[in-house]
Each structure stands twice: as C-alpha cells, then as structure tokens.
XYZ file of N, CA and C in Angstrom:
456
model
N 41.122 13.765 97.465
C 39.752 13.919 97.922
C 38.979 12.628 97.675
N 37.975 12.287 98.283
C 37.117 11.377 98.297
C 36.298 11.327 96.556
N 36.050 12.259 95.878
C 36.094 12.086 94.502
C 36.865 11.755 93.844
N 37.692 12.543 93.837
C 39.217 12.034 93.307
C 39.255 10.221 93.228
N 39.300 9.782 95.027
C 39.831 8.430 95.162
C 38.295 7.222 94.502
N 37.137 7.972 94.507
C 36.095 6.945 93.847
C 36.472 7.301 92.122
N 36.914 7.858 91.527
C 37.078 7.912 90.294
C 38.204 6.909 89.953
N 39.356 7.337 90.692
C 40.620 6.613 90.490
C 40.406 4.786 90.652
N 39.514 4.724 91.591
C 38.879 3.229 92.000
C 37.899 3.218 90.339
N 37.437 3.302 90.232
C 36.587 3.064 88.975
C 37.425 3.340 87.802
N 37.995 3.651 87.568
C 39.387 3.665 86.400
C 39.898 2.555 87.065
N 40.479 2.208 87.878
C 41.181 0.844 87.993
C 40.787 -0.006 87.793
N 39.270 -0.371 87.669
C 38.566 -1.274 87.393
C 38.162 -1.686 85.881
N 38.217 -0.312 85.438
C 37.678 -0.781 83.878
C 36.261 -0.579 83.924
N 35.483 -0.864 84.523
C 33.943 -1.363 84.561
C 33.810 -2.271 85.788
N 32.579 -1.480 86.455
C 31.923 -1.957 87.471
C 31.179 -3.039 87.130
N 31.115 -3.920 88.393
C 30.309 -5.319 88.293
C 29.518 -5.478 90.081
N 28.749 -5.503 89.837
C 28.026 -5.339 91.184
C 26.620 -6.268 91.287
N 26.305 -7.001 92.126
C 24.828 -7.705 91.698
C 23.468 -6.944 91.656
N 22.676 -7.697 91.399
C 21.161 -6.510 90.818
C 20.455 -5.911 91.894
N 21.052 -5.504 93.026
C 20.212 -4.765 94.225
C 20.374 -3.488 93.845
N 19.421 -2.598 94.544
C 19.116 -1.331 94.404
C 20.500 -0.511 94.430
N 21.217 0.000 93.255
C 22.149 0.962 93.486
C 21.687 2.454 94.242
N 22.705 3.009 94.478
C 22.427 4.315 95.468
C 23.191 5.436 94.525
N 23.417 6.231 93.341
C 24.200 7.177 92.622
C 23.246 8.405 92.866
N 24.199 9.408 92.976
C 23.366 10.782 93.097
C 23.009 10.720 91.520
N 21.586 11.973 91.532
C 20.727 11.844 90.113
C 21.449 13.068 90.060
N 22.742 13.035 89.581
C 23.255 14.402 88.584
C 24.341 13.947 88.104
N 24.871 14.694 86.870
C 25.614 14.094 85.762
C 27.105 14.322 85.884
N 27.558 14.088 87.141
C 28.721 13.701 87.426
C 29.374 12.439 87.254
N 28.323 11.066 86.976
C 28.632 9.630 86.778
C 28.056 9.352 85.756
N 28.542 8.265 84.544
C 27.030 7.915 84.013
C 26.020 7.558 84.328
N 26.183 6.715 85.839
C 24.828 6.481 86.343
C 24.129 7.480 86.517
N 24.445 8.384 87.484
C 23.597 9.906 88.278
C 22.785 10.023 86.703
N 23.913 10.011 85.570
C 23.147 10.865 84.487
C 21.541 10.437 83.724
N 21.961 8.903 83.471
C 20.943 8.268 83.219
C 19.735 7.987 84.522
N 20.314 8.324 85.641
C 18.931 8.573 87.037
C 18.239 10.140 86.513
N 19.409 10.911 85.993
C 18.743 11.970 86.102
C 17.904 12.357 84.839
N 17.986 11.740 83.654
C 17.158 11.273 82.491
C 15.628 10.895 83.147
N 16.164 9.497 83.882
C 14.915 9.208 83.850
C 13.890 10.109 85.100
N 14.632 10.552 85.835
C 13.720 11.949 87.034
C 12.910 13.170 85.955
N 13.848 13.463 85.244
C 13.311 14.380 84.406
C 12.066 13.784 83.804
N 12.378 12.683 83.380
C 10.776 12.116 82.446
C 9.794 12.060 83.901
N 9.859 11.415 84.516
C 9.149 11.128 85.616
C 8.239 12.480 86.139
N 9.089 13.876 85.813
C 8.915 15.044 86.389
C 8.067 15.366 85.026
N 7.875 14.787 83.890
C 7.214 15.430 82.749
C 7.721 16.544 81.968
N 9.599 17.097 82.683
C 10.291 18.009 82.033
C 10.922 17.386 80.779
N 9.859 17.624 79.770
C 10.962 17.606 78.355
C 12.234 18.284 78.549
N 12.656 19.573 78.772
C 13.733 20.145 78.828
C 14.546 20.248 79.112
N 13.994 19.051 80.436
C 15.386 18.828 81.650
C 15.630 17.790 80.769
N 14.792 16.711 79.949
C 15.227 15.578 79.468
C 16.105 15.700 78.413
N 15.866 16.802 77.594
C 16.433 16.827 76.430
C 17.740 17.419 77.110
N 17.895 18.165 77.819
C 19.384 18.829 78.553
C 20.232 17.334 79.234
N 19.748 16.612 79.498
C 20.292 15.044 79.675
C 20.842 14.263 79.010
N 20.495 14.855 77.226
C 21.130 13.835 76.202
C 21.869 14.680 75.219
N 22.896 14.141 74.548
C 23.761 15.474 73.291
C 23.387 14.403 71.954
N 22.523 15.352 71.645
C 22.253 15.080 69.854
C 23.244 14.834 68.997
N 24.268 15.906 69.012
C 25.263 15.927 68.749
C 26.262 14.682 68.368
N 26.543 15.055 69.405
C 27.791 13.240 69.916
C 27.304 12.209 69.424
N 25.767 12.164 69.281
C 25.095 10.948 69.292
C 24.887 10.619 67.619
N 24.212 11.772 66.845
C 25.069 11.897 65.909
C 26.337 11.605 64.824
N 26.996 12.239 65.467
C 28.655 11.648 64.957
C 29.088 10.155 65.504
N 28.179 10.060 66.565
C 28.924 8.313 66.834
C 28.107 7.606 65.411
N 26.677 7.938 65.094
C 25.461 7.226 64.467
C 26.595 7.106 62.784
N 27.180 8.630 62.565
C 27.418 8.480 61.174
C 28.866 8.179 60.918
N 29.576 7.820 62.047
C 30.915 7.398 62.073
C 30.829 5.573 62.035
N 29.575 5.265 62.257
C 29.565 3.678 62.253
C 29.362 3.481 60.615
N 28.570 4.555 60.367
C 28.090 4.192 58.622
C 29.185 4.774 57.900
N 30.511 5.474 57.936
C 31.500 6.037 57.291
C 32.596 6.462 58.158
N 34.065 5.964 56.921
C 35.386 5.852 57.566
C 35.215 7.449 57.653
N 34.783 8.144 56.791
C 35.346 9.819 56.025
C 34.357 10.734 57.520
N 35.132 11.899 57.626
C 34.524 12.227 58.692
C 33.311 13.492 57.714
N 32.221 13.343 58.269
C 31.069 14.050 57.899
C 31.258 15.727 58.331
N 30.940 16.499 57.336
C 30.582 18.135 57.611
C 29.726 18.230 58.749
N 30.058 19.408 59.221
C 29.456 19.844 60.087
C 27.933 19.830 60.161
N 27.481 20.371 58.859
C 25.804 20.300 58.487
C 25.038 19.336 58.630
N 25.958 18.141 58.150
C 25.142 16.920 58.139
C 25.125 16.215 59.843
N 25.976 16.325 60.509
C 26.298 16.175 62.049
C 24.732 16.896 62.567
N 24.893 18.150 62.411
C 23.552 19.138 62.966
C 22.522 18.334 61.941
N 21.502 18.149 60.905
C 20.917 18.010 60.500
C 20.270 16.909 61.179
N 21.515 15.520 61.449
C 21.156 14.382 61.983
C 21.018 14.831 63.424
N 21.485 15.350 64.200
C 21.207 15.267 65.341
C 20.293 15.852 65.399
N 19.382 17.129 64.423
C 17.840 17.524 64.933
C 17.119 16.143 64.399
N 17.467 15.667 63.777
C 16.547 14.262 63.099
C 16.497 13.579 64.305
N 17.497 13.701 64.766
C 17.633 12.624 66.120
C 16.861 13.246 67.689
N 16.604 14.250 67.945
C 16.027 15.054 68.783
C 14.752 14.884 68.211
N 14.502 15.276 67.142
C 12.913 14.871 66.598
C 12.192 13.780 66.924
N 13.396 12.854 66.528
C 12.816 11.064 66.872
C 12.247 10.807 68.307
N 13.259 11.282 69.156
C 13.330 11.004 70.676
C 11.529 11.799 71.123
N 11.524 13.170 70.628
C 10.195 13.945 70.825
C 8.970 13.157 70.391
N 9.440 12.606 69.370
C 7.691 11.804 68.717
C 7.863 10.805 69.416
N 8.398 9.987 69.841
C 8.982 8.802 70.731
C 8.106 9.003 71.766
N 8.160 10.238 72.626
C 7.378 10.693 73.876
C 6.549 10.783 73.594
N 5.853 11.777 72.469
C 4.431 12.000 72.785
C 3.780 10.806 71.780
N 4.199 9.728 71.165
C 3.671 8.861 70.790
C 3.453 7.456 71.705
N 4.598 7.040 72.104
C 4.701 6.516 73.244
C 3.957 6.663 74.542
N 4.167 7.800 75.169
C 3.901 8.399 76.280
C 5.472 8.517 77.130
N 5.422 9.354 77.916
C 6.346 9.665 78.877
C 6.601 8.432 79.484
N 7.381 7.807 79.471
C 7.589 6.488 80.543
C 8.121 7.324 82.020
N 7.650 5.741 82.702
C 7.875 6.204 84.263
C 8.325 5.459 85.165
N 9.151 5.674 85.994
C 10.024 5.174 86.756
C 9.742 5.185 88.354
N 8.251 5.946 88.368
C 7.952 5.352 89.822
C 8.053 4.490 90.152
N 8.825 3.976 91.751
C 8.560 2.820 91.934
C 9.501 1.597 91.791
N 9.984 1.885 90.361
C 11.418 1.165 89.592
C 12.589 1.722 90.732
N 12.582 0.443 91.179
C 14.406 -0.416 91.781
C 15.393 -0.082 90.568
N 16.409 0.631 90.351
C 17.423 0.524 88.951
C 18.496 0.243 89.955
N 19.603 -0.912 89.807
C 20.618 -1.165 89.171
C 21.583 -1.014 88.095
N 22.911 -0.962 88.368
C 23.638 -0.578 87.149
C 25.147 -1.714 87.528
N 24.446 -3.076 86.831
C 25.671 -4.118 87.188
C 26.858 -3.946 86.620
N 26.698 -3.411 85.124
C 28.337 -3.085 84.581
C 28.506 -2.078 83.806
N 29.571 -1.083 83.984
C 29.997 -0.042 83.326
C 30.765 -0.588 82.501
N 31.126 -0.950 81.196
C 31.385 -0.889 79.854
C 32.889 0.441 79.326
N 34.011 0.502 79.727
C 34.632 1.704 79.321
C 34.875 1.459 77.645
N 34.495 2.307 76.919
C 34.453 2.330 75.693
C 35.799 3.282 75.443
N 35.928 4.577 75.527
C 37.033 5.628 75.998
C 36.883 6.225 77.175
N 37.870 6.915 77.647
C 37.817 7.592 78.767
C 36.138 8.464 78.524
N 35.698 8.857 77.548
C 34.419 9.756 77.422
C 33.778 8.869 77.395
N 33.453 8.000 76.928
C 32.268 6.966 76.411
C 32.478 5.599 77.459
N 30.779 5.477 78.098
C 30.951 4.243 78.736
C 29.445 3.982 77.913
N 29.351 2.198 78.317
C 28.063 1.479 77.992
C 27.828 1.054 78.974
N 26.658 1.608 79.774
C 26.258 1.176 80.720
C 24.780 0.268 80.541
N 25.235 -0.995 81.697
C 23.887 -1.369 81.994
C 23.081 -1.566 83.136
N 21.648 -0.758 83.004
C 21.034 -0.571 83.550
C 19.854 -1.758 83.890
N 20.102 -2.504 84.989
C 18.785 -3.577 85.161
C 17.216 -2.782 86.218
N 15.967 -3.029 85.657
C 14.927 -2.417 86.564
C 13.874 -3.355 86.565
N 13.734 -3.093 88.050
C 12.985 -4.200 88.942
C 11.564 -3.268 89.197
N 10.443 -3.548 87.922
C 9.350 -2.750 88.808
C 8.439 -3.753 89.615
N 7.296 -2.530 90.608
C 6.705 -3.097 91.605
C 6.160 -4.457 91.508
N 5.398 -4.549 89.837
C 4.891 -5.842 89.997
C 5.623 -7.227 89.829
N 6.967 -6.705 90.111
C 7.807 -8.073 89.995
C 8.512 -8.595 88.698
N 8.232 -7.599 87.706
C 8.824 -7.346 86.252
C 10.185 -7.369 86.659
N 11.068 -7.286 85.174
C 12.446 -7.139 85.340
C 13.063 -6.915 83.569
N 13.745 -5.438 83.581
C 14.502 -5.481 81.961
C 15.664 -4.925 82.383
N 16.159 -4.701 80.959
C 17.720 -4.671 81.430
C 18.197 -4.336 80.115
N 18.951 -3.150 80.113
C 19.102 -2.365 78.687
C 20.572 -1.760 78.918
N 20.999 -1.326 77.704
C 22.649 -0.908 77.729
C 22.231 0.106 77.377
N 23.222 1.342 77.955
C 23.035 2.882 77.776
C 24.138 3.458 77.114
N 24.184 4.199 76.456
C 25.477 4.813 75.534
C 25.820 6.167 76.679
N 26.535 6.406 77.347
C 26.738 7.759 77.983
C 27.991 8.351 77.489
N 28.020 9.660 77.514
C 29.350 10.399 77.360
C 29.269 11.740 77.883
N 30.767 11.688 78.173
C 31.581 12.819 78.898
C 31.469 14.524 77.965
N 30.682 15.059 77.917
C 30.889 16.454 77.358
C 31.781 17.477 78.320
N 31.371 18.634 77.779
C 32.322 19.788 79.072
C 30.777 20.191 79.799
N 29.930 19.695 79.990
C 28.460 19.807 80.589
C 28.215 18.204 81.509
N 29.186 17.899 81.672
C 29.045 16.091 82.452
C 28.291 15.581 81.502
N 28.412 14.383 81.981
C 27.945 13.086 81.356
C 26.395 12.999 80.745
N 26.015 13.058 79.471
C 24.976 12.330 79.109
C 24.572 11.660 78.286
N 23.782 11.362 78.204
C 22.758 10.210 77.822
C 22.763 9.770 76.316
N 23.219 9.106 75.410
C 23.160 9.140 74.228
C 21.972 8.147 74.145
N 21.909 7.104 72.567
C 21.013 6.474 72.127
C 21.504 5.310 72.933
N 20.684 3.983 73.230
C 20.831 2.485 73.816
C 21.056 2.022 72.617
N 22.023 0.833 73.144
C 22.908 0.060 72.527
C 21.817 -1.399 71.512
C-alpha cells in the first residue's frame, strides 16, 4: 500500500532532509510531523485536552530519569514525575499564554531516528512578519501514535 511504501521510504532513509519550504503532513499522529502539527492545532484551537492528549508524560518521564540514572526507577516515581511534568507544561500555558501558530509556515528539514519509537525532529517556522526559529522535538511511538514529548 501507499503507506506501507512512504514508511518503508522513510526507514530507508534514516531521517528526512528536505529544504525550509512549507511542508504538507496531515495534522494527525500517524507521523511525527502530523503529531507535532497536531500539538500545535490543538493550542491554536485553545484545547488544553486535545493538547495534553498530544504529549505522554509518561515516556517523557522515564526518558527525563533514565538520563539522570543507570538503575531503572519504580513505577511511583515515573508517575509522580510525569504529573510534575504535566504540571510544568499547564503553568507554562497559562503563564506564558497559549502560543499560536496562525499564519506560521512550519517545515520539518530533518527527522533524527533515535529508535524505531523515538525520532528528534526539527521543526523550522517562518512567521508572517518575516521571523524565523527552529527547534528540535522529542516524538514517540506509543500504541496511541506518535507524540509529542519535551524539546531537545
């Protein structure tokens, strides 16, 4: 199938490299891109819920306390950190404000394969007034598709 053969093409590659024009990925979490489009739609839409359903605390979590220790961490402390980490992201918003992506051109010049679950993607955005940033995204493969962890 035509999925099938764009996956198998992107595994052969390792990581995409493409120049900074407007990519085209569906916004759903079948790719890491779609996933991180569909992150940022959700903010755009003002759905905390869709946003928070975009990212795994979790995963994000165990990657956070597997960098700080060889020994693998209890379960409790995994959950504890990842509401710490859901907390952060929440005060983040309403301290911050909702960022917004009207408007924003995104690019995604290189996919990063970390494991078959884990890519680092980067995301370049071109807003209207002629601005330009460019940030690495942590994504991963759950049994819920791809989302959104913490930036690199």
């Amino acid at each position: 199938t035509k999925k099938q053969d764009i996956k198998s093409f992107d595994n052969s590659l390792g990581g995409i490299i493409i120049d900074e024009g407007e990519d085209y990925f569906q916004v759903n979490n079948e790719t890491p891109e779609g996933a991180i489009l569909l992150l940022e739609d959700a903010l755009d839409q003002k759905d905390i819920e869709k946003a928070l359903d975009c990212k795994d605390f979790m995963k994000e979590a165990e990657m956070l306390l597997a960098k700080k220790s060889k020994d693998p961490m209890p379960l409790n402390v995994i959950e504890k950190t990842a509401e710490l980490l859901k907390l952060s992201f929440l005060k983040f918003l309403q301290e911050s404000g909702i960022p917004s992506f009207d408007g924003v051109k995104r690019a995604f010049p290189l996919r990063e394969k970390i494991s078959n679950n884990h890519m680092l993607v980067t995301e370049v955005c071109l807003y209207p007034d002629g601005g330009k940033s460019s940030q690495k995204l942590n994504v991963y493969l759950t049994d819920n598709g791809w989302k959104v962890l913490n930036p690199e």
